[in-house]
Amino acid sequence: MNAQEMYAQLGISPAVLNFGESVLQGVKDQFERIDAIAEYNQAKVIGAMQKNRVNATHFNISTGYGYDDEGRDNLERVYADCFHTEAALVRPQISCGTAALALALGANLLPGDELLSPVGAPYDTLEEVIGIRPSPCSLKEYGVSYAQVDLKEDGSFDYDGIRKAISEKTKLITIQRSKGYATRPSFSVAQIGELIAFCKQCKPDVLCMVDNCYGEFVEELEPTDVGADMIVGSLIKNLGGGLAPTGGYICGKKACIDRCAYRLSAPGLGKEVGANLGLLTAFYQGLFLAPTVVSSAVKGAVFAAAAYEKLGFRVVPTSREVRHDIIQAVELGSRDGMIAFCKGIQSAAPVDSYVTPEPWAMPGYDSDVIMAAGAFVQGASIELSADGPIRDPYAVYFQGGLTWYHAKLGILMSLQKMLDAGLITL
Ligand SMILES: *Cc1c(COP(=O)(O)O)cnc(C)c1O
């Protein structure tokens, strides 16, 4: 059976397949650049593993207190070397990205300190962590204040505003690398480096933390290469490589990481406790696979942008823009478009492919939300997934794909569903 017949069996018509192939011709150079970055990052990961003499004993399970867990401690050295930091905390006890961010903030801010975001509003879930939306145990409840400087109209940093906002009280500056589900641009590592340099010029001892979610391995440099004191993220996104079933990481200055460890376990105990529960093989191997997994996701995002752009839809970023994270927004312009797109992604999944996504009311949203995901790890957004609120401009946010071919199938399937619904013509 040839590829066309195989795709036909999966429900992709020759018209959609041919359209997809013609789109691909136009992004070949982008794919070459993405492959070169993956190759660089693969070497970086292998180098860090070799330097720390990773061997089979590092995959052993620890239980209970997890004392003398050499595999866990060595994984943290691998992370630290990979991201060129003094220390790292990589634990299954950090249950998600928000938990990792809350940990890094809570551990390094004391009553009377101020947290500053110079890049506008932070990711949704951080509003409760910070106390922008009141919540028990928020930073605000503990006497940590918050200041924010919005980006300028054109998406650039408001340096004057930032200089004015940095005060005696400013202890920590949080910078979100990926736009997440907002409409602002994502920042390159070089841009983040300029911002950090400016902040440190204004106040040399201020701590700069980067929310690195969705950005890891998309470029050759990471924020810790350009002055960040801490980077923070989730293992069910980029760095878990699809294999980590849970977890989060923080890499950075030893003083910051030690405080995070005290906060995670208990003052005095710190990094010494924390059983690995048998997850270390997945963490090591996931990190090993992460460069190619991330490159697959980025290729999927570029392909989606090129395909929908060609059909006249607005896409952010465009297919020609250099990528800083794995997220692709496609403005489908209608409720039906969003449903068809998400049905396509769902029906291309290895898990739950027979399920039909429907718009539904979700807590915390003022409009219905539609989500498509068929993942091995619940909610893992490094796996192929799409979602968005059903409201103008009817944009779906698309991300992930553990393999490029799966991401490609997902996009082809979305095009097929759009075609079948009469929403596009090829
Ligand atoms: C996903 C994400 C988070 C939160 O991570 P969760 O694992 O969903 O808790 C925070 N910031 C950004 C930019 C993200 O993309």
CSV table of C-alpha atoms and ligand atoms in Angstrom, one decimal:
chain,number,residue,atom,x,y,z
A,1,MET,CA,0.0,0.0,0.0
A,2,ASN,CA,1.4,3.4,-0.8
A,3,ALA,CA,1.1,6.5,1.4
A,4,GLN,CA,-1.9,7.9,-0.5
A,5,GLU,CA,-3.9,4.6,0.1
A,6,MET,CA,-2.8,4.6,3.7
A,7,TYR,CA,-4.0,8.2,4.2
A,8,ALA,CA,-7.2,7.3,2.4
A,9,GLN,CA,-7.8,4.5,4.9
A,10,LEU,CA,-7.5,7.1,7.7
A,11,GLY,CA,-10.0,9.3,6.0
A,12,ILE,CA,-7.9,11.8,4.1
A,13,SER,CA,-9.0,12.4,0.5
A,14,PRO,CA,-6.5,12.8,-2.3
A,15,ALA,CA,-7.5,16.5,-2.6
A,16,VAL,CA,-6.5,17.2,1.0
A,17,LEU,CA,-3.3,15.2,0.7
A,18,ASN,CA,-2.3,17.0,-2.4
A,19,PHE,CA,-3.0,20.4,-0.9
A,20,GLY,CA,-1.0,19.4,2.1
A,21,GLU,CA,2.0,18.3,0.0
A,22,SER,CA,1.9,21.6,-2.0
A,23,VAL,CA,1.9,23.5,1.3
A,24,LEU,CA,4.9,21.5,2.5
A,25,GLN,CA,6.9,22.5,-0.5
A,26,GLY,CA,6.7,26.0,0.7
A,27,VAL,CA,8.1,25.4,4.2
A,28,LYS,CA,11.0,23.1,3.4
A,29,ASP,CA,13.6,25.8,4.4
A,30,GLN,CA,11.8,26.4,7.7
A,31,PHE,CA,12.0,22.6,8.4
A,32,GLU,CA,15.7,22.7,7.8
A,33,ARG,CA,16.2,25.4,10.3
A,34,ILE,CA,14.0,23.5,12.8
A,35,ASP,CA,16.1,20.4,12.3
A,36,ALA,CA,19.3,22.2,12.8
A,37,ILE,CA,18.1,23.6,16.2
A,38,ALA,CA,17.0,20.0,17.2
A,39,GLU,CA,20.4,18.7,16.3
A,40,TYR,CA,22.1,21.3,18.4
A,41,ASN,CA,19.9,20.7,21.4
A,42,GLN,CA,20.2,16.9,21.1
A,43,ALA,CA,24.0,17.3,21.3
A,44,LYS,CA,23.5,19.6,24.3
A,45,VAL,CA,21.4,17.0,26.2
A,46,ILE,CA,23.7,14.1,25.3
A,47,GLY,CA,26.7,16.1,26.4
A,48,ALA,CA,25.1,16.8,29.8
A,49,MET,CA,24.2,13.1,30.3
A,50,GLN,CA,27.8,12.0,29.4
A,51,LYS,CA,29.4,14.6,31.6
A,52,ASN,CA,27.4,13.3,34.6
A,53,ARG,CA,28.1,9.6,33.7
A,54,VAL,CA,24.5,8.6,33.5
A,55,ASN,CA,24.2,4.8,34.0
A,56,ALA,CA,21.6,2.2,34.7
A,57,THR,CA,21.7,2.6,38.5
A,58,HIS,CA,20.4,6.2,38.0
A,59,PHE,CA,17.1,4.7,36.9
A,60,ASN,CA,16.5,2.9,40.2
A,61,ILE,CA,13.2,3.5,42.1
A,62,SER,CA,13.3,5.2,45.5
A,63,THR,CA,10.4,5.2,48.0
A,64,GLY,CA,9.6,6.7,51.4
A,65,TYR,CA,11.9,9.6,52.2
A,66,GLY,CA,14.0,9.1,49.1
A,67,TYR,CA,17.3,9.6,51.0
A,68,ASP,CA,20.5,9.0,49.0
A,69,ASP,CA,18.6,9.0,45.7
A,70,GLU,CA,21.6,9.2,43.5
A,71,GLY,CA,19.5,9.0,40.3
A,72,ARG,CA,17.3,11.9,41.3
A,73,ASP,CA,20.3,14.0,42.3
A,74,ASN,CA,22.2,13.2,39.1
A,75,LEU,CA,19.1,14.1,36.9
A,76,GLU,CA,19.2,17.5,38.6
A,77,ARG,CA,22.9,17.8,37.7
A,78,VAL,CA,22.1,16.9,34.1
A,79,TYR,CA,19.4,19.6,34.0
A,80,ALA,CA,21.7,22.1,35.6
A,81,ASP,CA,24.4,21.4,33.0
A,82,CYS,CA,22.0,21.4,30.1
A,83,PHE,CA,20.7,24.8,31.1
A,84,HIS,CA,24.1,26.1,32.2
A,85,THR,CA,22.9,26.8,35.8
A,86,GLU,CA,24.4,26.2,39.2
A,87,ALA,CA,21.5,24.0,40.4
A,88,ALA,CA,18.2,22.4,39.4
A,89,LEU,CA,15.1,20.9,41.1
A,90,VAL,CA,13.3,18.3,38.9
A,91,ARG,CA,10.7,16.4,40.8
A,92,PRO,CA,7.5,14.4,40.4
A,93,GLN,CA,6.3,16.2,43.5
A,94,ILE,CA,6.0,19.4,41.4
A,95,SER,CA,2.7,18.5,39.8
A,96,CYS,CA,2.5,21.0,37.0
A,97,GLY,CA,3.8,24.2,35.5
A,98,THR,CA,1.6,26.4,37.8
A,99,ALA,CA,2.9,24.5,40.8
A,100,ALA,CA,6.5,25.0,39.7
A,101,LEU,CA,5.9,28.7,39.2
A,102,ALA,CA,4.1,29.1,42.6
A,103,LEU,CA,7.0,27.2,44.2
A,104,ALA,CA,9.7,29.4,42.7
A,105,LEU,CA,7.8,32.6,43.6
A,106,GLY,CA,6.7,31.6,47.0
A,107,ALA,CA,10.2,30.4,48.0
A,108,ASN,CA,11.9,33.6,46.8
A,109,LEU,CA,9.5,36.3,47.9
A,110,LEU,CA,9.1,37.4,51.5
A,111,PRO,CA,6.5,39.6,53.2
A,112,GLY,CA,7.0,43.3,52.1
A,113,ASP,CA,8.6,42.2,48.7
A,114,GLU,CA,7.1,43.2,45.4
A,115,LEU,CA,6.8,41.0,42.3
A,116,LEU,CA,6.9,42.7,39.0
A,117,SER,CA,5.7,41.5,35.6
A,118,PRO,CA,7.2,43.8,32.9
A,119,VAL,CA,5.5,41.9,30.1
A,120,GLY,CA,1.8,42.5,30.9
A,121,ALA,CA,-0.6,40.0,32.5
A,122,PRO,CA,0.8,36.6,33.4
A,123,TYR,CA,-0.7,33.3,32.5
A,124,ASP,CA,-4.2,32.8,33.7
A,125,THR,CA,-3.5,30.3,36.5
A,126,LEU,CA,-1.0,32.7,38.0
A,127,GLU,CA,-3.7,35.2,38.8
A,128,GLU,CA,-4.7,33.2,41.8
A,129,VAL,CA,-1.1,32.4,42.7
A,130,ILE,CA,-0.2,36.1,42.8
A,131,GLY,CA,-3.6,37.2,44.2
A,132,ILE,CA,-4.7,39.3,41.2
A,133,ARG,CA,-7.8,37.2,41.7
A,134,PRO,CA,-8.2,36.6,45.4
A,135,SER,CA,-7.4,33.1,46.6
A,136,PRO,CA,-6.4,31.5,49.9
A,137,CYS,CA,-2.6,31.1,50.1
A,138,SER,CA,-1.9,33.7,47.3
A,139,LEU,CA,1.3,35.7,47.5
A,140,LYS,CA,-0.9,38.7,48.3
A,141,GLU,CA,-2.2,37.0,51.4
A,142,TYR,CA,1.4,36.6,52.6
A,143,GLY,CA,2.1,40.3,52.1
A,144,VAL,CA,3.8,40.1,48.7
A,145,SER,CA,2.6,42.9,46.5
A,146,TYR,CA,2.4,42.8,42.7
A,147,ALA,CA,3.1,45.4,40.0
A,148,GLN,CA,2.7,45.1,36.2
A,149,VAL,CA,3.9,47.0,33.3
A,150,ASP,CA,2.0,46.3,30.1
A,151,LEU,CA,3.7,45.9,26.7
A,152,LYS,CA,3.5,48.8,24.3
A,153,GLU,CA,0.9,48.8,21.5
A,154,ASP,CA,3.4,47.2,19.1
A,155,GLY,CA,4.2,44.4,21.6
A,156,SER,CA,7.6,45.9,22.6
A,157,PHE,CA,8.8,46.4,26.2
A,158,ASP,CA,7.9,49.7,27.8
A,159,TYR,CA,11.4,50.5,29.2
A,160,ASP,CA,10.4,53.8,30.7
A,161,GLY,CA,7.5,52.3,32.5
A,162,ILE,CA,9.6,49.4,33.7
A,163,ARG,CA,12.3,51.8,35.1
A,164,LYS,CA,9.7,53.6,37.0
A,165,ALA,CA,8.1,50.4,38.3
A,166,ILE,CA,11.3,49.0,39.7
A,167,SER,CA,11.5,50.2,43.3
A,168,GLU,CA,13.1,49.5,46.7
A,169,LYS,CA,10.5,46.7,47.2
A,170,THR,CA,11.0,45.0,43.8
A,171,LYS,CA,12.5,41.6,44.6
A,172,LEU,CA,11.7,39.4,41.7
A,173,ILE,CA,10.8,40.1,38.1
A,174,THR,CA,8.8,37.4,36.2
A,175,ILE,CA,9.0,37.2,32.5
A,176,GLN,CA,6.8,34.8,30.5
A,177,ARG,CA,8.5,33.6,27.4
A,178,SER,CA,5.5,32.2,25.5
A,179,LYS,CA,2.4,34.2,24.8
A,180,GLY,CA,0.4,31.2,26.1
A,181,TYR,CA,-3.2,31.9,25.1
A,182,ALA,CA,-2.8,35.7,24.9
A,183,THR,CA,-2.6,37.7,21.8
A,184,ARG,CA,0.8,39.3,22.5
A,185,PRO,CA,3.9,38.1,20.7
A,186,SER,CA,6.1,35.4,22.2
A,187,PHE,CA,9.6,36.6,23.1
A,188,SER,CA,12.9,35.4,21.6
A,189,VAL,CA,15.6,34.4,24.1
A,190,ALA,CA,17.6,37.4,22.8
A,191,GLN,CA,14.7,39.8,23.6
A,192,ILE,CA,14.5,38.3,27.1
A,193,GLY,CA,18.2,38.8,27.5
A,194,GLU,CA,17.9,42.5,26.7
A,195,LEU,CA,15.0,42.9,29.1
A,196,ILE,CA,16.9,41.1,31.9
A,197,ALA,CA,20.0,43.3,31.3
A,198,PHE,CA,17.9,46.4,31.5
A,199,CYS,CA,16.2,45.3,34.7
A,200,LYS,CA,19.6,44.4,36.3
A,201,GLN,CA,20.9,47.8,35.2
A,202,CYS,CA,18.1,49.4,37.1
A,203,LYS,CA,18.5,47.2,40.1
A,204,PRO,CA,21.6,44.8,40.1
A,205,ASP,CA,20.3,42.5,42.9
A,206,VAL,CA,16.8,42.0,41.5
A,207,LEU,CA,16.0,38.3,40.7
A,208,CYS,CA,14.8,37.6,37.1
A,209,MET,CA,12.7,34.5,36.7
A,210,VAL,CA,11.4,33.2,33.3
A,211,ASP,CA,8.3,31.2,32.9
A,212,ASN,CA,9.8,28.9,30.2
A,213,CYS,CA,6.6,26.8,29.5
A,214,TYR,CA,6.3,25.8,25.8
A,215,GLY,CA,9.6,27.5,25.0
A,216,GLU,CA,12.2,24.9,25.9
A,217,PHE,CA,14.4,23.7,23.0
A,218,VAL,CA,12.6,25.8,20.4
A,219,GLU,CA,15.8,27.9,20.1
A,220,GLU,CA,19.5,27.0,20.7
A,221,LEU,CA,19.7,29.4,23.7
A,222,GLU,CA,17.7,29.3,26.8
A,223,PRO,CA,16.9,32.3,29.1
A,224,THR,CA,19.5,31.1,31.6
A,225,ASP,CA,22.1,31.7,28.9
A,226,VAL,CA,21.2,35.3,28.9
A,227,GLY,CA,21.1,36.2,32.5
A,228,ALA,CA,17.9,34.6,34.0
A,229,ASP,CA,18.3,33.6,37.7
A,230,MET,CA,15.6,30.9,37.3
A,231,ILE,CA,13.7,29.2,34.6
A,232,VAL,CA,10.6,27.3,35.4
A,233,GLY,CA,8.4,24.8,33.5
A,234,SER,CA,6.3,21.7,33.3
A,235,LEU,CA,7.4,18.1,32.4
A,236,ILE,CA,4.2,17.3,30.6
A,237,LYS,CA,5.2,20.0,28.2
A,238,ASN,CA,8.4,20.2,26.2
A,239,LEU,CA,11.1,18.8,28.5
A,240,GLY,CA,9.3,15.6,29.5
A,241,GLY,CA,9.5,14.6,25.8
A,242,GLY,CA,6.1,13.0,26.1
A,243,LEU,CA,7.4,10.3,28.4
A,244,ALA,CA,7.2,12.1,31.8
A,245,PRO,CA,3.8,11.3,33.3
A,246,THR,CA,3.9,14.3,35.7
A,247,GLY,CA,6.4,16.7,37.2
A,248,GLY,CA,8.0,20.2,37.0
A,249,TYR,CA,11.5,21.7,37.0
A,250,ILE,CA,13.3,24.8,38.2
A,251,CYS,CA,16.9,25.5,37.1
A,252,GLY,CA,18.9,28.5,38.3
A,253,LYS,CA,21.2,30.0,40.9
A,254,LYS,CA,22.0,27.7,43.8
A,255,ALA,CA,20.6,30.2,46.4
A,256,CYS,CA,17.3,30.3,44.6
A,257,ILE,CA,17.0,26.6,44.0
A,258,ASP,CA,17.9,25.8,47.6
A,259,ARG,CA,15.0,28.0,48.8
A,260,CYS,CA,12.7,26.2,46.3
A,261,ALA,CA,13.7,22.8,47.7
A,262,TYR,CA,13.1,24.0,51.3
A,263,ARG,CA,9.7,25.3,50.2
A,264,LEU,CA,8.8,22.0,48.4
A,265,SER,CA,9.8,19.6,51.2
A,266,ALA,CA,10.5,21.5,54.4
A,267,PRO,CA,13.0,24.0,55.8
A,268,GLY,CA,16.0,22.0,56.8
A,269,LEU,CA,15.1,19.0,54.6
A,270,GLY,CA,15.3,20.6,51.1
A,271,LYS,CA,16.6,18.5,48.3
A,272,GLU,CA,17.5,15.5,50.6
A,273,VAL,CA,14.0,14.1,50.6
A,274,GLY,CA,11.6,13.3,47.8
A,275,ALA,CA,11.1,9.7,46.5
A,276,ASN,CA,11.3,9.3,42.7
A,277,LEU,CA,8.6,6.6,42.7
A,278,GLY,CA,10.2,4.9,39.7
A,279,LEU,CA,9.8,7.8,37.3
A,280,LEU,CA,13.5,8.5,36.6
A,281,THR,CA,13.7,6.4,33.4
A,282,ALA,CA,10.9,8.5,32.0
A,283,PHE,CA,12.5,11.7,33.1
A,284,TYR,CA,15.9,10.9,31.7
A,285,GLN,CA,14.6,9.4,28.5
A,286,GLY,CA,12.0,12.1,28.1
A,287,LEU,CA,14.7,14.8,28.3
A,288,PHE,CA,16.8,12.8,25.8
A,289,LEU,CA,13.8,12.8,23.3
A,290,ALA,CA,12.7,16.3,24.0
A,291,PRO,CA,14.8,18.1,21.3
A,292,THR,CA,13.2,16.0,18.5
A,293,VAL,CA,9.7,16.0,20.1
A,294,VAL,CA,9.8,19.8,20.3
A,295,SER,CA,11.0,20.0,16.7
A,296,SER,CA,8.1,17.8,15.6
A,297,ALA,CA,5.7,20.1,17.4
A,298,VAL,CA,7.3,23.2,15.8
A,299,LYS,CA,7.0,21.6,12.4
A,300,GLY,CA,3.3,20.9,13.0
A,301,ALA,CA,2.8,24.5,14.0
A,302,VAL,CA,4.5,25.8,10.9
A,303,PHE,CA,2.6,23.4,8.6
A,304,ALA,CA,-0.7,24.5,10.2
A,305,ALA,CA,0.2,28.1,9.7
A,306,ALA,CA,1.1,27.6,6.1
A,307,ALA,CA,-2.0,25.6,5.3
A,308,TYR,CA,-4.5,27.9,6.9
A,309,GLU,CA,-2.8,31.0,5.7
A,310,LYS,CA,-3.0,29.7,2.1
A,311,LEU,CA,-6.8,29.3,2.6
A,312,GLY,CA,-7.1,32.9,3.7
A,313,PHE,CA,-7.3,32.5,7.5
A,314,ARG,CA,-5.4,34.8,9.9
A,315,VAL,CA,-2.7,32.8,11.7
A,316,VAL,CA,-0.4,33.9,14.6
A,317,PRO,CA,2.5,33.5,14.1
A,318,THR,CA,2.7,33.4,10.3
A,319,SER,CA,4.4,30.5,8.5
A,320,ARG,CA,7.5,32.7,7.8
A,321,GLU,CA,8.1,34.0,11.3
A,322,VAL,CA,10.9,32.5,13.4
A,323,ARG,CA,9.4,30.5,16.3
A,324,HIS,CA,9.9,31.1,20.0
A,325,ASP,CA,7.4,28.5,21.3
A,326,ILE,CA,5.3,25.6,20.1
A,327,ILE,CA,1.9,27.4,20.0
A,328,GLN,CA,0.0,28.2,16.8
A,329,ALA,CA,-3.2,30.2,16.8
A,330,VAL,CA,-5.6,29.9,13.8
A,331,GLU,CA,-8.5,32.3,13.5
A,332,LEU,CA,-11.3,30.2,12.0
A,333,GLY,CA,-13.8,33.0,12.0
A,334,SER,CA,-16.8,30.8,13.1
A,335,ARG,CA,-18.1,28.4,15.7
A,336,ASP,CA,-18.5,25.7,13.0
A,337,GLY,CA,-14.9,26.3,11.9
A,338,MET,CA,-13.6,25.7,15.4
A,339,ILE,CA,-15.7,22.6,15.8
A,340,ALA,CA,-14.5,21.1,12.5
A,341,PHE,CA,-10.9,21.9,13.2
A,342,CYS,CA,-11.0,20.3,16.7
A,343,LYS,CA,-12.9,17.2,15.3
A,344,GLY,CA,-10.0,16.7,12.9
A,345,ILE,CA,-7.4,16.9,15.6
A,346,GLN,CA,-9.4,14.5,17.8
A,347,SER,CA,-10.0,12.0,15.0
A,348,ALA,CA,-6.3,11.9,14.2
A,349,ALA,CA,-5.3,10.9,17.8
A,350,PRO,CA,-3.9,7.5,18.8
A,351,VAL,CA,-6.0,7.7,22.0
A,352,ASP,CA,-9.8,8.6,22.2
A,353,SER,CA,-10.0,9.0,18.4
A,354,TYR,CA,-13.6,7.9,18.4
A,355,VAL,CA,-14.7,10.8,20.7
A,356,THR,CA,-16.3,13.9,19.3
A,357,PRO,CA,-15.3,17.2,20.9
A,358,GLU,CA,-18.2,19.6,21.7
A,359,PRO,CA,-18.2,23.2,22.9
A,360,TRP,CA,-19.0,23.3,26.6
A,361,ALA,CA,-19.1,25.7,29.5
A,362,MET,CA,-16.0,25.5,31.6
A,363,PRO,CA,-15.3,27.0,35.1
A,364,GLY,CA,-13.5,30.3,34.8
A,365,TYR,CA,-14.5,31.1,31.2
A,366,ASP,CA,-17.3,33.4,30.1
A,367,SER,CA,-17.9,31.6,26.9
A,368,ASP,CA,-18.1,27.9,25.8
A,369,VAL,CA,-14.8,26.2,25.3
A,370,ILE,CA,-13.9,23.4,22.8
A,371,MET,CA,-10.9,21.1,23.4
A,372,ALA,CA,-9.4,18.3,21.3
A,373,ALA,CA,-6.8,16.0,22.8
A,374,GLY,CA,-6.2,12.3,22.6
A,375,ALA,CA,-3.2,12.0,24.8
A,376,PHE,CA,-1.3,9.2,26.6
A,377,VAL,CA,-0.7,11.5,29.5
A,378,GLN,CA,-3.8,13.4,30.7
A,379,GLY,CA,-3.7,17.0,29.7
A,380,ALA,CA,-0.2,16.8,28.2
A,381,SER,CA,0.0,19.6,25.8
A,382,ILE,CA,3.3,18.5,24.2
A,383,GLU,CA,1.0,15.9,22.7
A,384,LEU,CA,-1.2,17.0,19.8
A,385,SER,CA,-4.0,19.1,21.1
A,386,ALA,CA,-6.2,22.1,20.2
A,387,ASP,CA,-8.6,24.3,22.1
A,388,GLY,CA,-10.1,27.7,22.3
A,389,PRO,CA,-13.0,29.8,23.6
A,390,ILE,CA,-16.1,30.0,21.3
A,391,ARG,CA,-16.0,33.7,20.7
A,392,ASP,CA,-14.8,36.2,18.2
A,393,PRO,CA,-12.3,35.8,16.5
A,394,TYR,CA,-13.0,32.1,16.9
A,395,ALA,CA,-9.3,31.2,17.3
A,396,VAL,CA,-8.1,27.7,18.1
A,397,TYR,CA,-4.8,27.3,19.8
A,398,PHE,CA,-3.0,24.4,18.5
A,399,GLN,CA,0.1,22.8,19.9
A,400,GLY,CA,2.2,19.7,20.3
A,401,GLY,CA,2.7,16.4,18.4
A,402,LEU,CA,5.1,13.9,19.7
A,403,THR,CA,6.0,13.0,16.1
A,404,TRP,CA,5.9,15.3,13.0
A,405,TYR,CA,3.9,12.7,11.1
A,406,HIS,CA,1.2,12.7,13.8
A,407,ALA,CA,1.1,16.5,13.8
A,408,LYS,CA,0.8,16.4,9.9
A,409,LEU,CA,-2.0,13.9,10.1
A,410,GLY,CA,-3.8,16.0,12.6
A,411,ILE,CA,-3.7,19.1,10.4
A,412,LEU,CA,-4.7,17.1,7.3
A,413,MET,CA,-7.6,15.7,9.2
A,414,SER,CA,-8.7,19.2,10.3
A,415,LEU,CA,-8.6,20.3,6.7
A,416,GLN,CA,-10.7,17.2,5.7
A,417,LYS,CA,-13.3,18.1,8.3
A,418,MET,CA,-13.4,21.7,7.2
A,419,LEU,CA,-13.8,20.6,3.6
A,420,ASP,CA,-16.5,18.1,4.5
A,421,ALA,CA,-18.4,20.8,6.3
A,422,GLY,CA,-18.2,23.1,3.3
A,423,LEU,CA,-16.1,25.7,5.2
A,424,ILE,CA,-13.2,25.6,2.7
A,425,THR,CA,-12.6,24.8,-0.9
A,426,LEU,CA,-9.3,23.4,-2.1
B,1,LIG,C1,1.0,25.8,30.6
B,1,LIG,C2,1.6,27.1,31.1
B,1,LIG,C3,1.6,27.4,32.4
B,1,LIG,C4,0.9,26.5,33.5
B,1,LIG,O1,1.3,25.2,33.4
B,1,LIG,P1,0.3,24.1,33.9
B,1,LIG,O2,1.1,22.8,33.7
B,1,LIG,O3,-0.9,24.1,33.0
B,1,LIG,O4,-0.1,24.3,35.3
B,1,LIG,C5,2.2,28.6,32.8
B,1,LIG,N1,2.7,29.4,31.9
B,1,LIG,C6,2.7,29.2,30.6
B,1,LIG,C7,3.3,30.2,29.7
B,1,LIG,C8,2.1,28.0,30.2
B,1,LIG,O5,2.1,27.7,28.8
